[in-house]
PDB file of C-alpha atoms in Angstrom:
ATOM      1  CA  MET A  25      -4.385  -2.102 -36.314  1.00 61.00           C
ATOM      2  CA  PRO A  26      -3.560  -1.264 -32.627  1.00 73.00           C
ATOM      3  CA  VAL A  27      -4.432   2.005 -31.229  1.00 78.00           C
ATOM      4  CA  GLU A  28      -2.080   4.021 -29.784  1.00 82.00           C
ATOM      5  CA  PRO A  29      -1.455   4.326 -26.279  1.00 83.00           C
ATOM      6  CA  ARG A  30      -0.921   7.909 -26.049  1.00 87.00           C
ATOM      7  CA  SER A  31      -4.366   8.271 -27.817  1.00 88.00           C
ATOM      8  CA  LEU A  32      -5.707   6.083 -24.764  1.00 88.00           C
ATOM      9  CA  ARG A  33      -3.987   8.465 -22.401  1.00 88.00           C
ATOM     10  CA  TYR A  34      -5.736  11.550 -23.962  1.00 89.00           C
ATOM     11  CA  PHE A  35      -8.836  10.144 -23.942  1.00 89.00           C
ATOM     12  CA  ALA A  36      -8.479   8.945 -20.266  1.00 90.00           C
ATOM     13  CA  ALA A  37      -7.156  12.509 -18.881  1.00 90.00           C
ATOM     14  CA  VAL A  38     -10.164  14.219 -20.643  1.00 90.00           C
ATOM     15  CA  ALA A  39     -12.970  11.461 -19.304  1.00 89.00           C
ATOM     16  CA  GLN A  40     -11.044  12.419 -15.517  1.00 90.00           C
ATOM     17  CA  GLN A  41     -11.184  15.662 -15.463  1.00 90.00           C
ATOM     18  CA  ARG A  42     -14.196  16.128 -17.533  1.00 91.00           C
ATOM     19  CA  SER A  43     -12.452  19.020 -19.460  1.00 89.00           C
ATOM     20  CA  PHE A  44     -10.200  19.358 -22.286  1.00 90.00           C
ATOM     21  CA  ALA A  45      -8.623  22.705 -20.291  1.00 89.00           C
ATOM     22  CA  ARG A  46      -8.086  20.795 -17.536  1.00 90.00           C
ATOM     23  CA  ALA A  47      -6.836  17.841 -19.388  1.00 89.00           C
ATOM     24  CA  ALA A  48      -4.538  19.495 -21.846  1.00 90.00           C
ATOM     25  CA  GLU A  49      -2.905  21.805 -19.182  1.00 90.00           C
ATOM     26  CA  GLU A  50      -2.339  18.539 -17.366  1.00 90.00           C
ATOM     27  CA  LEU A  51      -0.840  16.655 -20.489  1.00 89.00           C
ATOM     28  CA  GLY A  52       1.084  19.634 -21.235  1.00 90.00           C
ATOM     29  CA  ILE A  53      -0.299  20.063 -24.766  1.00 91.00           C
ATOM     30  CA  ALA A  54      -2.682  22.972 -26.343  1.00 92.00           C
ATOM     31  CA  ALA A  55      -6.860  22.268 -25.591  1.00 89.00           C
ATOM     32  CA  PRO A  56      -7.821  22.303 -29.893  1.00 90.00           C
ATOM     33  CA  ALA A  57      -4.766  19.555 -30.301  1.00 91.00           C
ATOM     34  CA  LEU A  58      -6.154  17.426 -27.509  1.00 91.00           C
ATOM     35  CA  SER A  59      -9.537  17.685 -28.980  1.00 90.00           C
ATOM     36  CA  ARG A  60      -8.708  16.579 -32.267  1.00 91.00           C
ATOM     37  CA  ALA A  61      -6.535  13.762 -31.108  1.00 90.00           C
ATOM     38  CA  VAL A  62      -9.496  12.315 -28.847  1.00 91.00           C
ATOM     39  CA  ARG A  63     -12.092  12.672 -32.019  1.00 91.00           C
ATOM     40  CA  ALA A  64      -9.484  10.696 -34.251  1.00 90.00           C
ATOM     41  CA  LEU A  65      -9.432   8.473 -31.541  1.00 90.00           C
ATOM     42  CA  GLU A  66     -13.670   7.705 -31.459  1.00 90.00           C
ATOM     43  CA  SER A  67     -13.383   8.192 -35.667  1.00 90.00           C
ATOM     44  CA  GLU A  68     -10.854   5.340 -35.596  1.00 90.00           C
ATOM     45  CA  LEU A  69     -12.823   3.277 -32.805  1.00 90.00           C
ATOM     46  CA  GLY A  70     -16.269   4.357 -34.565  1.00 91.00           C
ATOM     47  CA  VAL A  71     -17.691   4.939 -31.423  1.00 92.00           C
ATOM     48  CA  VAL A  72     -18.598   8.400 -29.580  1.00 92.00           C
ATOM     49  CA  LEU A  73     -16.664   8.463 -26.510  1.00 91.00           C
ATOM     50  CA  LEU A  74     -17.538  11.788 -24.803  1.00 91.00           C
ATOM     51  CA  ARG A  75     -20.422  14.397 -25.106  1.00 91.00           C
ATOM     52  CA  ARG A  76     -18.972  17.823 -25.462  1.00 88.00           C
ATOM     53  CA  THR A  77     -21.342  21.063 -24.737  1.00 82.00           C
ATOM     54  CA  THR A  78     -19.878  24.314 -24.312  1.00 76.00           C
ATOM     55  CA  ARG A  79     -20.082  23.761 -20.683  1.00 80.00           C
ATOM     56  CA  SER A  80     -19.094  20.599 -19.782  1.00 82.00           C
ATOM     57  CA  VAL A  81     -17.652  17.070 -20.501  1.00 89.00           C
ATOM     58  CA  THR A  82     -19.722  13.697 -19.929  1.00 90.00           C
ATOM     59  CA  LEU A  83     -18.703  10.489 -20.635  1.00 91.00           C
ATOM     60  CA  THR A  84     -21.064   8.214 -23.302  1.00 92.00           C
ATOM     61  CA  ASP A  85     -21.579   4.453 -21.968  1.00 91.00           C
ATOM     62  CA  THR A  86     -19.173   3.586 -24.222  1.00 92.00           C
ATOM     63  CA  GLY A  87     -16.442   5.952 -22.671  1.00 90.00           C
ATOM     64  CA  SER A  88     -17.537   4.954 -19.155  1.00 91.00           C
ATOM     65  CA  ALA A  89     -16.598   1.479 -20.474  1.00 92.00           C
ATOM     66  CA  LEU A  90     -13.412   2.316 -22.131  1.00 90.00           C
ATOM     67  CA  LEU A  91     -11.940   3.979 -19.327  1.00 90.00           C
ATOM     68  CA  ALA A  92     -12.398   1.036 -17.191  1.00 89.00           C
ATOM     69  CA  ASP A  93     -11.047  -1.146 -19.116  1.00 88.00           C
ATOM     70  CA  ILE A  94      -8.029   0.800 -20.270  1.00 87.00           C
ATOM     71  CA  LYS A  95      -7.163   2.538 -16.706  1.00 86.00           C
ATOM     72  CA  PRO A  96      -5.348  -0.605 -15.374  1.00 82.00           C
ATOM     73  CA  ALA A  97      -3.447  -0.908 -18.333  1.00 82.00           C
ATOM     74  CA  LEU A  98      -2.509   2.640 -18.177  1.00 83.00           C
ATOM     75  CA  GLU A  99      -1.281   2.165 -14.724  1.00 81.00           C
ATOM     76  CA  ASP A 100       0.964  -0.148 -15.455  1.00 78.00           C
ATOM     77  CA  LEU A 101       2.523   1.548 -18.200  1.00 80.00           C
ATOM     78  CA  ASP A 102       3.222   4.140 -16.205  1.00 79.00           C
ATOM     79  CA  ALA A 103       4.753   1.727 -13.525  1.00 77.00           C
ATOM     80  CA  ALA A 104       6.983  -0.312 -15.780  1.00 76.00           C
ATOM     81  CA  THR A 105       8.398   3.105 -16.933  1.00 78.00           C
ATOM     82  CA  ARG A 106       9.251   4.424 -13.640  1.00 75.00           C
ATOM     83  CA  ARG A 107      10.859   0.900 -12.808  1.00 73.00           C
ATOM     84  CA  ALA A 108      12.476   0.915 -16.119  1.00 74.00           C
ATOM     85  CA  ARG A 109      13.959   4.590 -15.451  1.00 74.00           C
ATOM     86  CA  ARG A 110      15.098   3.607 -11.978  1.00 70.00           C
ATOM     87  CA  ALA A 111      16.756   0.271 -13.209  1.00 68.00           C
ATOM     88  CA  ALA A 112      18.774   2.589 -15.680  1.00 67.00           C
ATOM     89  CA  ALA A 113      20.004   5.340 -13.025  1.00 68.00           C
ATOM     90  CA  PRO A 114      23.890   5.742 -12.656  1.00 68.00           C
ATOM     91  CA  THR A 115      23.024   4.851  -8.852  1.00 67.00           C
ATOM     92  CA  ARG A 116      21.146   1.749  -8.611  1.00 75.00           C
ATOM     93  CA  SER A 117      19.261   0.980  -5.503  1.00 86.00           C
ATOM     94  CA  VAL A 118      15.894  -0.937  -4.280  1.00 92.00           C
ATOM     95  CA  ARG A 119      13.298   0.729  -2.912  1.00 93.00           C
ATOM     96  CA  LEU A 120      11.577  -0.847   0.055  1.00 96.00           C
ATOM     97  CA  ALA A 121       8.074   0.385   1.590  1.00 96.00           C
ATOM     98  CA  VAL A 122       7.656   0.273   5.102  1.00 95.00           C
ATOM     99  CA  LYS A 123       4.865   1.554   7.265  1.00 90.00           C
ATOM    100  CA  ALA A 124       6.745   3.106  10.379  1.00 84.00           C
ATOM    101  CA  ASP A 125       6.753   0.576  13.792  1.00 82.00           C
ATOM    102  CA  ALA A 126       4.876  -1.840  11.631  1.00 86.00           C
ATOM    103  CA  ASP A 127       8.233  -3.625  10.635  1.00 91.00           C
ATOM    104  CA  GLY A 128       7.934  -6.770  12.884  1.00 90.00           C
ATOM    105  CA  GLY A 129      10.966  -5.570  14.527  1.00 90.00           C
ATOM    106  CA  LEU A 130      12.983  -7.109  11.307  1.00 94.00           C
ATOM    107  CA  LEU A 131      13.726  -3.621   9.049  1.00 95.00           C
ATOM    108  CA  ASP A 132      17.532  -3.858  10.385  1.00 95.00           C
ATOM    109  CA  ASP A 133      17.215  -7.577   9.740  1.00 96.00           C
ATOM    110  CA  VAL A 134      15.855  -7.581   6.355  1.00 97.00           C
ATOM    111  CA  LEU A 135      18.366  -4.890   5.202  1.00 96.00           C
ATOM    112  CA  ALA A 136      21.406  -6.661   6.809  1.00 96.00           C
ATOM    113  CA  ALA A 137      20.607 -10.128   5.583  1.00 97.00           C
ATOM    114  CA  THR A 138      20.036  -8.566   2.166  1.00 97.00           C
ATOM    115  CA  ALA A 139      23.150  -6.793   1.981  1.00 96.00           C
ATOM    116  CA  ALA A 140      24.853 -10.745   2.407  1.00 96.00           C
ATOM    117  CA  GLU A 141      22.712 -11.846  -0.563  1.00 96.00           C
ATOM    118  CA  PRO A 142      24.428 -12.220  -4.133  1.00 95.00           C
ATOM    119  CA  GLY A 143      22.802  -9.887  -6.408  1.00 93.00           C
ATOM    120  CA  SER A 144      21.934  -7.075  -4.054  1.00 94.00           C
ATOM    121  CA  GLU A 145      21.858  -3.754  -4.169  1.00 93.00           C
ATOM    122  CA  PRO A 146      21.713  -0.840  -1.553  1.00 94.00           C
ATOM    123  CA  VAL A 147      18.011  -0.807  -0.255  1.00 96.00           C
ATOM    124  CA  ALA A 148      16.182   2.500   0.012  1.00 93.00           C
ATOM    125  CA  VAL A 149      13.606   2.357   2.401  1.00 95.00           C
ATOM    126  CA  LYS A 150      10.469   4.536   1.786  1.00 94.00           C
ATOM    127  CA  LEU A 151       8.090   5.487   5.085  1.00 92.00           C
ATOM    128  CA  CYS A 152       4.000   4.775   4.083  1.00 90.00           C
ATOM    129  CA  ALA A 153       1.068   5.242   5.287  1.00 84.00           C
ATOM    130  CA  TRP A 154      -1.863   2.423   6.249  1.00 80.00           C
ATOM    131  CA  GLY A 155      -2.770   0.493   3.541  1.00 82.00           C
ATOM    132  CA  GLU A 156       0.028   2.584   0.302  1.00 89.00           C
ATOM    133  CA  HIS A 157       2.039  -0.180   0.333  1.00 93.00           C
ATOM    134  CA  ALA A 158       0.397  -2.240  -2.433  1.00 92.00           C
ATOM    135  CA  ASP A 159      -0.393   0.796  -4.679  1.00 91.00           C
ATOM    136  CA  LEU A 160       2.984   2.085  -4.342  1.00 93.00           C
ATOM    137  CA  ILE A 161       4.407  -1.122  -5.571  1.00 93.00           C
ATOM    138  CA  ARG A 162       1.675  -1.183  -8.508  1.00 90.00           C
ATOM    139  CA  LYS A 163       2.674   2.247  -9.522  1.00 87.00           C
ATOM    140  CA  GLY A 164       6.242   1.799  -9.649  1.00 88.00           C
ATOM    141  CA  GLU A 165       7.273   3.983  -6.746  1.00 89.00           C
ATOM    142  CA  VAL A 166       8.758   1.585  -5.042  1.00 93.00           C
ATOM    143  CA  ASP A 167      10.104  -2.243  -5.550  1.00 93.00           C
ATOM    144  CA  ALA A 168       8.796  -4.018  -2.319  1.00 96.00           C
ATOM    145  CA  ALA A 169       6.788  -3.909   1.056  1.00 96.00           C
ATOM    146  CA  LEU A 170       7.061  -5.181   4.309  1.00 96.00           C
ATOM    147  CA  VAL A 171       2.992  -5.418   4.868  1.00 94.00           C
ATOM    148  CA  TYR A 172       0.997  -6.870   7.216  1.00 92.00           C
ATOM    149  CA  ASP A 173      -1.885  -8.953   6.051  1.00 89.00           C
ATOM    150  CA  PRO A 174      -4.498  -7.935   4.776  1.00 87.00           C
ATOM    151  CA  TYR A 175      -4.030  -5.815   2.048  1.00 89.00           C
ATOM    152  CA  ASP A 176      -5.029  -5.977  -1.957  1.00 90.00           C
ATOM    153  CA  ARG A 177      -2.343  -8.470  -3.351  1.00 92.00           C
ATOM    154  CA  ARG A 178      -3.522  -7.844  -7.291  1.00 89.00           C
ATOM    155  CA  GLY A 179      -0.430  -7.969  -9.552  1.00 89.00           C
ATOM    156  CA  LEU A 180       1.958  -8.636  -6.583  1.00 94.00           C
ATOM    157  CA  ASP A 181       3.589 -11.722  -5.710  1.00 95.00           C
ATOM    158  CA  THR A 182       3.886 -12.188  -1.728  1.00 96.00           C
ATOM    159  CA  GLU A 183       5.759 -14.306   0.983  1.00 96.00           C
ATOM    160  CA  THR A 184       5.135 -14.580   4.519  1.00 96.00           C
ATOM    161  CA  ILE A 185       8.012 -14.064   6.503  1.00 95.00           C
ATOM    162  CA  PHE A 186       7.071 -14.022  10.191  1.00 93.00           C
ATOM    163  CA  THR A 187       3.781 -14.343  11.961  1.00 94.00           C
ATOM    164  CA  GLU A 188       3.742 -13.201  15.847  1.00 94.00           C
ATOM    165  CA  PRO A 189       0.731 -13.164  18.441  1.00 94.00           C
ATOM    166  CA  ARG A 190      -0.941 -10.066  18.825  1.00 94.00           C
ATOM    167  CA  VAL A 191      -2.178  -8.274  22.169  1.00 95.00           C
ATOM    168  CA  ALA A 192      -4.346  -5.608  23.705  1.00 94.00           C
ATOM    169  CA  ALA A 193      -3.077  -1.927  24.390  1.00 94.00           C
ATOM    170  CA  LEU A 194      -5.359  -1.220  27.338  1.00 94.00           C
ATOM    171  CA  PRO A 195      -4.619   1.979  29.999  1.00 94.00           C
ATOM    172  CA  ALA A 196      -3.268   0.279  32.940  1.00 92.00           C
ATOM    173  CA  ASP A 197      -6.174   1.369  35.179  1.00 91.00           C
ATOM    174  CA  HIS A 198      -8.769  -0.229  32.274  1.00 92.00           C
ATOM    175  CA  PRO A 199     -10.742  -3.098  34.192  1.00 92.00           C
ATOM    176  CA  LEU A 200      -9.162  -5.987  32.012  1.00 93.00           C
ATOM    177  CA  ALA A 201      -5.629  -4.657  32.192  1.00 92.00           C
ATOM    178  CA  SER A 202      -4.486  -6.838  34.848  1.00 90.00           C
ATOM    179  CA  SER A 203      -5.809 -10.127  33.144  1.00 90.00           C
ATOM    180  CA  GLY A 204      -3.632 -12.869  31.883  1.00 90.00           C
ATOM    181  CA  SER A 205      -5.219 -12.532  28.471  1.00 93.00           C
ATOM    182  CA  VAL A 206      -8.584 -11.427  26.987  1.00 94.00           C
ATOM    183  CA  THR A 207     -11.018 -12.409  24.329  1.00 94.00           C
ATOM    184  CA  LEU A 208     -12.449 -10.917  21.168  1.00 93.00           C
ATOM    185  CA  ALA A 209     -15.323 -10.716  22.628  1.00 93.00           C
ATOM    186  CA  ALA A 210     -14.247  -9.563  25.791  1.00 93.00           C
ATOM    187  CA  LEU A 211     -13.010  -6.418  23.479  1.00 91.00           C
ATOM    188  CA  ASN A 212     -15.816  -6.041  21.586  1.00 91.00           C
ATOM    189  CA  ILE A 213     -14.194  -6.856  18.316  1.00 90.00           C
ATOM    190  CA  PRO A 214     -15.562  -8.776  16.120  1.00 90.00           C
ATOM    191  CA  VAL A 215     -12.888 -11.531  14.636  1.00 88.00           C
ATOM    192  CA  GLU A 216     -14.002 -10.265  10.935  1.00 88.00           C
ATOM    193  CA  SER A 217     -13.023  -6.592  12.033  1.00 86.00           C
ATOM    194  CA  LEU A 218      -9.849  -7.517  13.437  1.00 87.00           C
ATOM    195  CA  ASP A 219      -7.159  -6.972  10.762  1.00 84.00           C
ATOM    196  CA  ARG A 220      -8.730  -3.044  10.704  1.00 83.00           C
ATOM    197  CA  GLU A 221      -8.751  -2.411  14.064  1.00 85.00           C
ATOM    198  CA  ALA A 222      -5.509  -0.377  14.862  1.00 82.00           C
ATOM    199  CA  GLU A 223      -6.634   1.111  11.436  1.00 81.00           C
ATOM    200  CA  ARG A 224      -9.761   2.324  12.956  1.00 86.00           C
ATOM    201  CA  VAL A 225      -8.420   3.582  15.994  1.00 86.00           C
ATOM    202  CA  PHE A 226      -6.075   5.319  14.469  1.00 83.00           C
ATOM    203  CA  ASP A 227      -9.058   6.945  12.133  1.00 84.00           C
ATOM    204  CA  THR A 228     -11.110   7.527  14.873  1.00 87.00           C
ATOM    205  CA  HIS A 229      -9.226   9.495  16.909  1.00 84.00           C
ATOM    206  CA  GLN A 230      -6.943  11.098  14.501  1.00 84.00           C
ATOM    207  CA  ALA A 231      -3.907  10.027  15.704  1.00 83.00           C
ATOM    208  CA  ALA A 232      -0.805  10.682  13.416  1.00 80.00           C
ATOM    209  CA  ASP A 233       1.434   8.030  14.380  1.00 82.00           C
ATOM    210  CA  LEU A 234       1.733   4.979  16.942  1.00 86.00           C
ATOM    211  CA  ALA A 235       3.633   7.823  19.569  1.00 87.00           C
ATOM    212  CA  GLN A 236       0.731   9.670  19.577  1.00 89.00           C
ATOM    213  CA  LEU A 237      -1.726   6.973  19.814  1.00 89.00           C
ATOM    214  CA  LEU A 238       0.515   5.402  22.895  1.00 91.00           C
ATOM    215  CA  THR A 239       0.152   8.510  24.363  1.00 92.00           C
ATOM    216  CA  LEU A 240      -3.968   8.621  24.237  1.00 91.00           C
ATOM    217  CA  ILE A 241      -4.144   5.193  25.496  1.00 92.00           C
ATOM    218  CA  ALA A 242      -1.924   6.017  27.983  1.00 92.00           C
ATOM    219  CA  LEU A 243      -3.782   8.987  29.493  1.00 90.00           C
ATOM    220  CA  GLY A 244      -6.624   6.578  30.497  1.00 83.00           C
ATOM    221  CA  GLY A 245     -10.344   6.863  29.205  1.00 77.00           C
ATOM    222  CA  THR A 246     -12.106   4.811  26.470  1.00 80.00           C
ATOM    223  CA  VAL A 247      -9.091   4.462  23.730  1.00 84.00           C
ATOM    224  CA  THR A 248      -7.501   0.848  23.436  1.00 90.00           C
ATOM    225  CA  THR A 249      -6.134  -0.880  20.278  1.00 90.00           C
ATOM    226  CA  VAL A 250      -4.844  -4.378  19.489  1.00 92.00           C
ATOM    227  CA  LEU A 251      -1.343  -4.299  18.198  1.00 92.00           C
ATOM    228  CA  ALA A 252       1.372  -7.302  16.931  1.00 92.00           C
ATOM    229  CA  SER A 253       3.055  -8.013  20.058  1.00 92.00           C
ATOM    230  CA  SER A 254       6.690  -7.173  18.480  1.00 91.00           C
ATOM    231  CA  ILE A 255       4.915  -3.118  19.068  1.00 88.00           C
ATOM    232  CA  ALA A 256       4.282  -3.892  22.563  1.00 89.00           C
ATOM    233  CA  THR A 257       8.158  -5.450  22.991  1.00 89.00           C
ATOM    234  CA  ARG A 258       9.745  -2.714  21.867  1.00 89.00           C
ATOM    235  CA  TYR A 259       7.230   0.318  22.849  1.00 90.00           C
ATOM    236  CA  PRO A 260       7.205  -0.637  27.087  1.00 91.00           C
ATOM    237  CA  ARG A 261       5.025   2.195  29.219  1.00 91.00           C
ATOM    238  CA  PRO A 262       4.285   2.097  32.485  1.00 92.00           C
ATOM    239  CA  ALA A 263       0.528   3.651  31.699  1.00 94.00           C
ATOM    240  CA  ILE A 264      -0.235   0.678  29.245  1.00 94.00           C
ATOM    241  CA  SER A 265      -0.947  -2.830  29.656  1.00 95.00           C
ATOM    242  CA  TYR A 266      -0.398  -5.106  26.769  1.00 95.00           C
ATOM    243  CA  VAL A 267      -2.585  -8.379  27.202  1.00 96.00           C
ATOM    244  CA  PRO A 268      -2.274 -11.307  25.095  1.00 95.00           C
ATOM    245  CA  ILE A 269      -5.962 -11.978  23.181  1.00 95.00           C
ATOM    246  CA  ALA A 270      -6.325 -15.572  23.707  1.00 94.00           C
ATOM    247  CA  ASP A 271      -8.139 -16.441  20.659  1.00 93.00           C
ATOM    248  CA  ALA A 272      -6.868 -13.630  17.999  1.00 93.00           C
ATOM    249  CA  PRO A 273      -5.107 -15.243  14.557  1.00 92.00           C
ATOM    250  CA  PRO A 274      -1.529 -13.933  14.680  1.00 93.00           C
ATOM    251  CA  ALA A 275      -0.257 -11.125  12.612  1.00 92.00           C
ATOM    252  CA  SER A 276       1.507 -11.857   9.563  1.00 94.00           C
ATOM    253  CA  LEU A 277       4.203  -9.909   8.227  1.00 95.00           C
ATOM    254  CA  THR A 278       4.517 -10.323   4.790  1.00 96.00           C
ATOM    255  CA  ILE A 279       7.214  -8.639   1.584  1.00 97.00           C
ATOM    256  CA  ALA A 280       5.333  -7.976  -1.547  1.00 97.00           C
ATOM    257  CA  TRP A 281       6.480  -7.534  -4.822  1.00 95.00           C
ATOM    258  CA  HIS A 282       5.320  -6.917  -8.436  1.00 92.00           C
ATOM    259  CA  GLN A 283       4.211  -9.863 -10.178  1.00 90.00           C
ATOM    260  CA  ASN A 284       6.270  -9.045 -13.297  1.00 84.00           C
ATOM    261  CA  ALA A 285       9.154  -8.179 -11.411  1.00 83.00           C
ATOM    262  CA  HIS A 286      12.464  -9.738 -12.869  1.00 84.00           C
ATOM    263  CA  SER A 287      15.372  -8.039 -11.071  1.00 88.00           C
ATOM    264  CA  THR A 288      18.001 -10.026  -9.536  1.00 92.00           C
ATOM    265  CA  ALA A 289      18.132  -7.514  -6.825  1.00 93.00           C
ATOM    266  CA  VAL A 290      14.680  -7.192  -5.718  1.00 94.00           C
ATOM    267  CA  ALA A 291      14.928 -11.298  -5.722  1.00 95.00           C
ATOM    268  CA  ALA A 292      17.967 -10.698  -3.245  1.00 97.00           C
ATOM    269  CA  LEU A 293      15.495  -8.394  -0.976  1.00 97.00           C
ATOM    270  CA  VAL A 294      13.075 -11.328  -0.645  1.00 97.00           C
ATOM    271  CA  ARG A 295      15.198 -13.727   0.273  1.00 97.00           C
ATOM    272  CA  GLY A 296      17.099 -11.573   2.860  1.00 97.00           C
ATOM    273  CA  ALA A 297      13.391 -10.788   4.098  1.00 97.00           C
ATOM    274  CA  VAL A 298      12.745 -14.260   3.895  1.00 96.00           C
ATOM    275  CA  ALA A 299      15.957 -15.097   5.682  1.00 96.00           C
ATOM    276  CA  ALA A 300      15.653 -12.629   8.488  1.00 96.00           C
ATOM    277  CA  GLY A 301      11.965 -14.116   9.050  1.00 94.00           C
ATOM    278  CA  ALA A 302      13.683 -17.709   9.690  1.00 93.00           C
ATOM    279  CA  GLU A 303      16.226 -16.200  11.985  1.00 91.00           C
ATOM    280  CA  LYS A 304      13.613 -14.780  14.573  1.00 88.00           C
ATOM    281  CA  ARG A 305      11.458 -17.428  14.357  1.00 84.00           C
ATOM    282  CA  LEU A 306      14.536 -19.788  15.650  1.00 80.00           C
ATOM    283  CA  SER A 307      15.429 -16.963  17.956  1.00 75.00           C
ATOM    284  CA  HIS A 308      11.888 -17.001  19.579  1.00 67.00           C
ATOM    285  CA  ALA A 309      11.794 -20.821  19.607  1.00 62.00           C
ATOM    286  CA  GLY A 310      14.641 -21.103  21.772  1.00 52.00           C
ATOM    287  CA  PRO A 311      17.163 -23.996  22.526  1.00 54.00           C
TER     288      PRO A 311
END
């Protein structure tokens, strides 16, 4: 007989909190009832999952293995529940995650193209931080995301909608600022680190957003970074030189959505994003 998901959820809460009292508070039930439920699960499985003392709760090897196995399933169940609740909401919408200033300049075009697609619904934009997009989709907090490669694609379907060159953002008085182009070697950036370079610079200099980072670069000194060329187009600064990187692979903007999504509205959003990307490619190609 299959184990009840509730019993597994109870066990997972105790295992992660390492405390029956804290887990009971998180779950909104009494600690004695939680303890009985976990003991019943152990009895049902015929294994010992937790070592209990008066001062601590620790996992057995079997408990650790079970927790590792059930966490993704419980997260998927929670995500499915969130998606179902949104689908049943009186006011329907599709939630799209976007990192501010990391949409390739396409967000407005994506929204307009989606609105023209059959089966579309209003799109609610959720601004997110670096690296959050994929987890937000997997947790069911958003339906899709505009996100630059690379990212964790587990459980997601994706479509590349636009590629663009990368540029080095340099202080205007930098020795390479007047160059027609630069190389990754000249910037001292290994190609395998390229995709994480902007994130590294944000973290190193504790910049909260792009505006702060560009201000730091404009002030001169040693702060430089690599950005998609669309950012350079949208944020010209007299004190910053945006220099093409001759040997950098292009930045790829994608739309990602959950692989189990069956919503016609999500499909309309994906079609709208692909159409917006195609239109931008045509405009860049020229006559």
